[in-house]
Amino acid sequence: AWFTGERFYKEFERDLRGVKSKVFLASPFTTSEGTERWMQTFRDLRAKEVEIVAFTKPLNEKDSATNSGQIHTGLESVFKELRPVSRMHEKLAVFDQRIVWLGSLNILSHKNSTEIMVRIESPDFAQSIIDEYQNKRVYKGRPVKTYPPGKQPKIGDKCDRPGCGGTLVLKKGGISKAGKPYTAFLSCDNWRIN
């Protein structure tokens, strides 16, 4: 079935409140209004020991006017995990590895634009999405750390990993082994060791 507007909110909330074990969300953007719409339900689910994992863009890829840092902090206080995924644009939710919501609506930021969401009840389809995100899309090492504006590290700063002792250096942009270009980035000079 497919839904728009208020019909989506009613059906999505009904499914969300019925979750027994796990919620997986992918919402690139977050706003105070869009997030607050679901926070009480998220809190209720966590009180019932439901695991909530969400993917969203890192802070440096969001509009600073939306108070994203504060929103992330609020979500992290309720979610088991809030993972930043650079350049993501997917909008979806998977409930209890059985129900999938998929479409154009940013679940944690939608306000009043016209959008469509499709609801699919299929354990196999739900599992294939979970597998994609757990096994292919997500870096399994240490999560990328994000910093608020004005607090970003600089070349020559000490690495913030406990006991590392390394120094941040600039890695120049180039071409990855997969043949894709990448931009310059900061890295610890002890990255091979740590």
PDB file of C-alpha atoms in Angstrom:
ATOM      1  CA  ALA A   1       0.000   0.000   0.000  1.00  0.00           C
ATOM      2  CA  TRP A   2       1.128   3.599  -0.490  1.00  0.00           C
ATOM      3  CA  PHE A   3       0.439   6.658   1.640  1.00  0.00           C
ATOM      4  CA  THR A   4       0.793  10.428   1.563  1.00  0.00           C
ATOM      5  CA  GLY A   5       0.285  13.197   4.113  1.00  0.00           C
ATOM      6  CA  GLU A   6      -1.761  12.508   7.238  1.00  0.00           C
ATOM      7  CA  ARG A   7      -2.622   8.961   6.149  1.00  0.00           C
ATOM      8  CA  PHE A   8       1.098   8.183   6.214  1.00  0.00           C
ATOM      9  CA  TYR A   9       1.532   9.584   9.733  1.00  0.00           C
ATOM     10  CA  LYS A  10      -1.390   7.582  11.122  1.00  0.00           C
ATOM     11  CA  GLU A  11      -0.354   4.277   9.539  1.00  0.00           C
ATOM     12  CA  PHE A  12       3.352   4.736  10.275  1.00  0.00           C
ATOM     13  CA  GLU A  13       2.678   5.550  13.924  1.00  0.00           C
ATOM     14  CA  ARG A  14       0.377   2.526  14.243  1.00  0.00           C
ATOM     15  CA  ASP A  15       3.164   0.276  12.921  1.00  0.00           C
ATOM     16  CA  LEU A  16       5.828   2.024  15.006  1.00  0.00           C
ATOM     17  CA  ARG A  17       3.851   1.614  18.240  1.00  0.00           C
ATOM     18  CA  GLY A  18       3.424  -2.089  17.465  1.00  0.00           C
ATOM     19  CA  VAL A  19       7.164  -2.822  17.200  1.00  0.00           C
ATOM     20  CA  LYS A  20       8.299  -5.618  19.534  1.00  0.00           C
ATOM     21  CA  SER A  21      12.081  -5.831  19.085  1.00  0.00           C
ATOM     22  CA  LYS A  22      13.817  -3.563  16.544  1.00  0.00           C
ATOM     23  CA  VAL A  23      13.399  -0.325  14.604  1.00  0.00           C
ATOM     24  CA  PHE A  24      15.780   0.614  11.803  1.00  0.00           C
ATOM     25  CA  LEU A  25      15.468   4.116  10.298  1.00  0.00           C
ATOM     26  CA  ALA A  26      17.265   5.907   7.486  1.00  0.00           C
ATOM     27  CA  SER A  27      16.497   9.620   7.366  1.00  0.00           C
ATOM     28  CA  PRO A  28      19.186  11.876   5.885  1.00  0.00           C
ATOM     29  CA  PHE A  29      17.895  15.067   7.482  1.00  0.00           C
ATOM     30  CA  THR A  30      16.646  15.928  10.973  1.00  0.00           C
ATOM     31  CA  THR A  31      14.671  18.938  12.173  1.00  0.00           C
ATOM     32  CA  SER A  32      13.329  19.773  15.615  1.00  0.00           C
ATOM     33  CA  GLU A  33       9.694  19.563  14.492  1.00  0.00           C
ATOM     34  CA  GLY A  34      10.148  16.429  12.381  1.00  0.00           C
ATOM     35  CA  THR A  35      12.045  14.603  15.124  1.00  0.00           C
ATOM     36  CA  GLU A  36       9.860  15.719  18.019  1.00  0.00           C
ATOM     37  CA  ARG A  37       6.800  14.264  16.237  1.00  0.00           C
ATOM     38  CA  TRP A  38       8.147  10.748  17.017  1.00  0.00           C
ATOM     39  CA  MET A  39      10.224  11.230  20.198  1.00  0.00           C
ATOM     40  CA  GLN A  40       7.587  10.140  22.714  1.00  0.00           C
ATOM     41  CA  THR A  41       6.937   6.981  20.722  1.00  0.00           C
ATOM     42  CA  PHE A  42      10.696   6.316  20.545  1.00  0.00           C
ATOM     43  CA  ARG A  43      10.941   6.781  24.336  1.00  0.00           C
ATOM     44  CA  ASP A  44       8.012   4.433  24.900  1.00  0.00           C
ATOM     45  CA  LEU A  45       9.654   1.791  22.703  1.00  0.00           C
ATOM     46  CA  ARG A  46      13.012   2.100  24.496  1.00  0.00           C
ATOM     47  CA  ALA A  47      11.206   1.674  27.820  1.00  0.00           C
ATOM     48  CA  LYS A  48      10.032  -1.682  26.417  1.00  0.00           C
ATOM     49  CA  GLU A  49      13.655  -2.484  25.453  1.00  0.00           C
ATOM     50  CA  VAL A  50      13.082  -2.091  21.711  1.00  0.00           C
ATOM     51  CA  GLU A  51      16.383  -1.559  19.894  1.00  0.00           C
ATOM     52  CA  ILE A  52      16.371   1.597  17.727  1.00  0.00           C
ATOM     53  CA  VAL A  53      19.129   2.160  15.164  1.00  0.00           C
ATOM     54  CA  ALA A  54      19.132   5.063  12.725  1.00  0.00           C
ATOM     55  CA  PHE A  55      21.307   6.344   9.904  1.00  0.00           C
ATOM     56  CA  THR A  56      21.465  10.042   9.066  1.00  0.00           C
ATOM     57  CA  LYS A  57      23.848  12.470   7.411  1.00  0.00           C
ATOM     58  CA  PRO A  58      26.797  13.642   9.538  1.00  0.00           C
ATOM     59  CA  LEU A  59      26.483  17.089  11.112  1.00  0.00           C
ATOM     60  CA  ASN A  60      28.862  18.690   8.622  1.00  0.00           C
ATOM     61  CA  GLU A  61      26.473  17.770   5.778  1.00  0.00           C
ATOM     62  CA  LYS A  62      23.427  19.368   7.409  1.00  0.00           C
ATOM     63  CA  ASP A  63      22.215  22.953   7.524  1.00  0.00           C
ATOM     64  CA  SER A  64      23.643  24.576  10.671  1.00  0.00           C
ATOM     65  CA  ALA A  65      20.379  26.532  11.121  1.00  0.00           C
ATOM     66  CA  THR A  66      18.478  23.321  11.996  1.00  0.00           C
ATOM     67  CA  ASN A  67      20.216  22.719  15.375  1.00  0.00           C
ATOM     68  CA  SER A  68      21.329  19.311  14.116  1.00  0.00           C
ATOM     69  CA  GLY A  69      23.908  18.835  16.898  1.00  0.00           C
ATOM     70  CA  GLN A  70      21.250  19.261  19.572  1.00  0.00           C
ATOM     71  CA  ILE A  71      18.860  16.970  17.673  1.00  0.00           C
ATOM     72  CA  HIS A  72      21.562  14.282  17.346  1.00  0.00           C
ATOM     73  CA  THR A  73      22.220  14.478  21.093  1.00  0.00           C
ATOM     74  CA  GLY A  74      18.517  14.003  21.820  1.00  0.00           C
ATOM     75  CA  LEU A  75      18.265  11.032  19.473  1.00  0.00           C
ATOM     76  CA  GLU A  76      21.424   9.431  20.904  1.00  0.00           C
ATOM     77  CA  SER A  77      19.863   9.581  24.374  1.00  0.00           C
ATOM     78  CA  VAL A  78      17.035   7.313  23.140  1.00  0.00           C
ATOM     79  CA  PHE A  79      18.471   5.297  20.248  1.00  0.00           C
ATOM     80  CA  LYS A  80      20.824   2.381  20.653  1.00  0.00           C
ATOM     81  CA  GLU A  81      22.851   3.848  17.804  1.00  0.00           C
ATOM     82  CA  LEU A  82      22.768   6.906  15.525  1.00  0.00           C
ATOM     83  CA  ARG A  83      25.195   6.330  12.662  1.00  0.00           C
ATOM     84  CA  PRO A  84      26.362   9.141  10.390  1.00  0.00           C
ATOM     85  CA  VAL A  85      26.464   8.065   6.730  1.00  0.00           C
ATOM     86  CA  SER A  86      28.024  10.578   4.384  1.00  0.00           C
ATOM     87  CA  ARG A  87      26.031  11.575   1.276  1.00  0.00           C
ATOM     88  CA  MET A  88      23.108   9.296   2.117  1.00  0.00           C
ATOM     89  CA  HIS A  89      19.717  10.138   0.662  1.00  0.00           C
ATOM     90  CA  GLU A  90      17.619   7.036   1.406  1.00  0.00           C
ATOM     91  CA  LYS A  91      14.385   7.379   3.356  1.00  0.00           C
ATOM     92  CA  LEU A  92      13.124   4.168   4.880  1.00  0.00           C
ATOM     93  CA  ALA A  93      12.196   2.281   8.022  1.00  0.00           C
ATOM     94  CA  VAL A  94      12.185  -1.419   8.890  1.00  0.00           C
ATOM     95  CA  PHE A  95      10.145  -2.683  11.848  1.00  0.00           C
ATOM     96  CA  ASP A  96      10.826  -6.075  13.463  1.00  0.00           C
ATOM     97  CA  GLN A  97      12.544  -7.261  10.266  1.00  0.00           C
ATOM     98  CA  ARG A  98       9.061  -7.647   8.780  1.00  0.00           C
ATOM     99  CA  ILE A  99       7.543  -4.301   7.749  1.00  0.00           C
ATOM    100  CA  VAL A 100       9.338  -1.884   5.392  1.00  0.00           C
ATOM    101  CA  TRP A 101       8.409   1.743   4.782  1.00  0.00           C
ATOM    102  CA  LEU A 102      10.190   3.157   1.729  1.00  0.00           C
ATOM    103  CA  GLY A 103       9.773   6.352  -0.276  1.00  0.00           C
ATOM    104  CA  SER A 104      10.595  10.027  -0.543  1.00  0.00           C
ATOM    105  CA  LEU A 105       9.652  11.308   2.926  1.00  0.00           C
ATOM    106  CA  ASN A 106      12.409  12.179   5.432  1.00  0.00           C
ATOM    107  CA  ILE A 107      10.941  10.568   8.552  1.00  0.00           C
ATOM    108  CA  LEU A 108      12.901  12.771  10.989  1.00  0.00           C
ATOM    109  CA  SER A 109      12.511  16.077   9.151  1.00  0.00           C
ATOM    110  CA  HIS A 110       9.318  16.144   7.088  1.00  0.00           C
ATOM    111  CA  LYS A 111       7.186  19.240   7.437  1.00  0.00           C
ATOM    112  CA  ASN A 112       4.768  20.025   4.613  1.00  0.00           C
ATOM    113  CA  SER A 113       6.127  18.945   1.225  1.00  0.00           C
ATOM    114  CA  THR A 114       4.219  16.413  -0.867  1.00  0.00           C
ATOM    115  CA  GLU A 115       5.773  12.968  -0.477  1.00  0.00           C
ATOM    116  CA  ILE A 116       4.884   9.319  -0.913  1.00  0.00           C
ATOM    117  CA  MET A 117       5.740   6.298   1.219  1.00  0.00           C
ATOM    118  CA  VAL A 118       5.131   2.661   0.335  1.00  0.00           C
ATOM    119  CA  ARG A 119       4.447   0.025   3.018  1.00  0.00           C
ATOM    120  CA  ILE A 120       5.611  -3.509   2.253  1.00  0.00           C
ATOM    121  CA  GLU A 121       5.090  -6.393   4.647  1.00  0.00           C
ATOM    122  CA  SER A 122       7.698  -9.008   3.736  1.00  0.00           C
ATOM    123  CA  PRO A 123      10.259 -10.622   6.068  1.00  0.00           C
ATOM    124  CA  ASP A 124      12.497 -11.513   3.085  1.00  0.00           C
ATOM    125  CA  PHE A 125      12.462  -7.961   1.686  1.00  0.00           C
ATOM    126  CA  ALA A 126      13.011  -6.487   5.164  1.00  0.00           C
ATOM    127  CA  GLN A 127      15.960  -8.813   5.763  1.00  0.00           C
ATOM    128  CA  SER A 128      17.527  -7.913   2.414  1.00  0.00           C
ATOM    129  CA  ILE A 129      17.465  -4.225   3.350  1.00  0.00           C
ATOM    130  CA  ILE A 130      18.960  -4.895   6.794  1.00  0.00           C
ATOM    131  CA  ASP A 131      21.688  -7.026   5.178  1.00  0.00           C
ATOM    132  CA  GLU A 132      22.495  -4.266   2.683  1.00  0.00           C
ATOM    133  CA  TYR A 133      22.965  -1.705   5.421  1.00  0.00           C
ATOM    134  CA  GLN A 134      24.805  -3.943   7.856  1.00  0.00           C
ATOM    135  CA  ASN A 135      27.086  -5.617   5.328  1.00  0.00           C
ATOM    136  CA  LYS A 136      27.638  -3.273   2.418  1.00  0.00           C
ATOM    137  CA  ARG A 137      26.768   0.341   3.158  1.00  0.00           C
ATOM    138  CA  VAL A 138      28.297   0.709   6.577  1.00  0.00           C
ATOM    139  CA  TYR A 139      31.941   0.996   7.483  1.00  0.00           C
ATOM    140  CA  LYS A 140      32.488  -1.593  10.218  1.00  0.00           C
ATOM    141  CA  GLY A 141      35.465   0.086  11.852  1.00  0.00           C
ATOM    142  CA  ARG A 142      35.392   3.000  14.235  1.00  0.00           C
ATOM    143  CA  PRO A 143      32.485   5.327  13.315  1.00  0.00           C
ATOM    144  CA  VAL A 144      33.337   8.617  11.658  1.00  0.00           C
ATOM    145  CA  LYS A 145      33.486  11.294  14.314  1.00  0.00           C
ATOM    146  CA  THR A 146      31.652  14.541  13.659  1.00  0.00           C
ATOM    147  CA  TYR A 147      32.492  17.891  15.233  1.00  0.00           C
ATOM    148  CA  PRO A 148      30.338  20.982  15.805  1.00  0.00           C
ATOM    149  CA  PRO A 149      31.207  24.121  13.788  1.00  0.00           C
ATOM    150  CA  GLY A 150      34.344  25.829  15.098  1.00  0.00           C
ATOM    151  CA  LYS A 151      35.535  22.677  16.904  1.00  0.00           C
ATOM    152  CA  GLN A 152      36.889  20.765  13.904  1.00  0.00           C
ATOM    153  CA  PRO A 153      40.411  19.369  14.298  1.00  0.00           C
ATOM    154  CA  LYS A 154      43.344  20.856  12.364  1.00  0.00           C
ATOM    155  CA  ILE A 155      46.553  19.570  10.832  1.00  0.00           C
ATOM    156  CA  GLY A 156      49.065  19.025  13.630  1.00  0.00           C
ATOM    157  CA  ASP A 157      46.476  18.411  16.383  1.00  0.00           C
ATOM    158  CA  LYS A 158      46.965  15.317  18.536  1.00  0.00           C
ATOM    159  CA  CYS A 159      44.754  12.340  17.749  1.00  0.00           C
ATOM    160  CA  ASP A 160      41.838  12.109  20.200  1.00  0.00           C
ATOM    161  CA  ARG A 161      41.860   8.298  20.455  1.00  0.00           C
ATOM    162  CA  PRO A 162      42.961   7.285  23.963  1.00  0.00           C
ATOM    163  CA  GLY A 163      46.604   6.192  24.075  1.00  0.00           C
ATOM    164  CA  CYS A 164      47.248   6.794  20.366  1.00  0.00           C
ATOM    165  CA  GLY A 165      49.790   9.618  20.551  1.00  0.00           C
ATOM    166  CA  GLY A 166      49.497  10.258  16.797  1.00  0.00           C
ATOM    167  CA  THR A 167      49.224  13.572  15.004  1.00  0.00           C
ATOM    168  CA  LEU A 168      46.631  14.614  12.428  1.00  0.00           C
ATOM    169  CA  VAL A 169      47.996  14.940   8.902  1.00  0.00           C
ATOM    170  CA  LEU A 170      46.388  15.827   5.566  1.00  0.00           C
ATOM    171  CA  LYS A 171      45.824  12.922   3.207  1.00  0.00           C
ATOM    172  CA  LYS A 172      45.644  14.281  -0.318  1.00  0.00           C
ATOM    173  CA  GLY A 173      42.727  13.496  -2.593  1.00  0.00           C
ATOM    174  CA  GLY A 174      43.153  10.906  -5.290  1.00  0.00           C
ATOM    175  CA  ILE A 175      41.579   7.837  -6.801  1.00  0.00           C
ATOM    176  CA  SER A 176      40.423   4.905  -4.653  1.00  0.00           C
ATOM    177  CA  LYS A 177      41.157   1.252  -5.486  1.00  0.00           C
ATOM    178  CA  ALA A 178      37.616   1.092  -6.849  1.00  0.00           C
ATOM    179  CA  GLY A 179      38.494   3.898  -9.279  1.00  0.00           C
ATOM    180  CA  LYS A 180      36.400   6.575  -7.548  1.00  0.00           C
ATOM    181  CA  PRO A 181      37.806  10.041  -6.780  1.00  0.00           C
ATOM    182  CA  TYR A 182      37.972  11.208  -3.180  1.00  0.00           C
ATOM    183  CA  THR A 183      38.742  14.564  -1.602  1.00  0.00           C
ATOM    184  CA  ALA A 184      41.526  15.367   0.834  1.00  0.00           C
ATOM    185  CA  PHE A 185      40.851  14.498   4.480  1.00  0.00           C
ATOM    186  CA  LEU A 186      42.509  14.561   7.918  1.00  0.00           C
ATOM    187  CA  SER A 187      43.889  11.295   9.246  1.00  0.00           C
ATOM    188  CA  CYS A 188      46.011  10.167  12.176  1.00  0.00           C
ATOM    189  CA  ASP A 189      49.596   9.404  11.176  1.00  0.00           C
ATOM    190  CA  ASN A 190      49.316   6.209  13.284  1.00  0.00           C
ATOM    191  CA  TRP A 191      46.364   4.883  11.247  1.00  0.00           C
ATOM    192  CA  ARG A 192      48.157   1.652  10.303  1.00  0.00           C
ATOM    193  CA  ILE A 193      48.790   0.843  13.962  1.00  0.00           C
ATOM    194  CA  ASN A 194      45.526   2.111  15.446  1.00  0.00           C
TER     195      ASN A 194
END
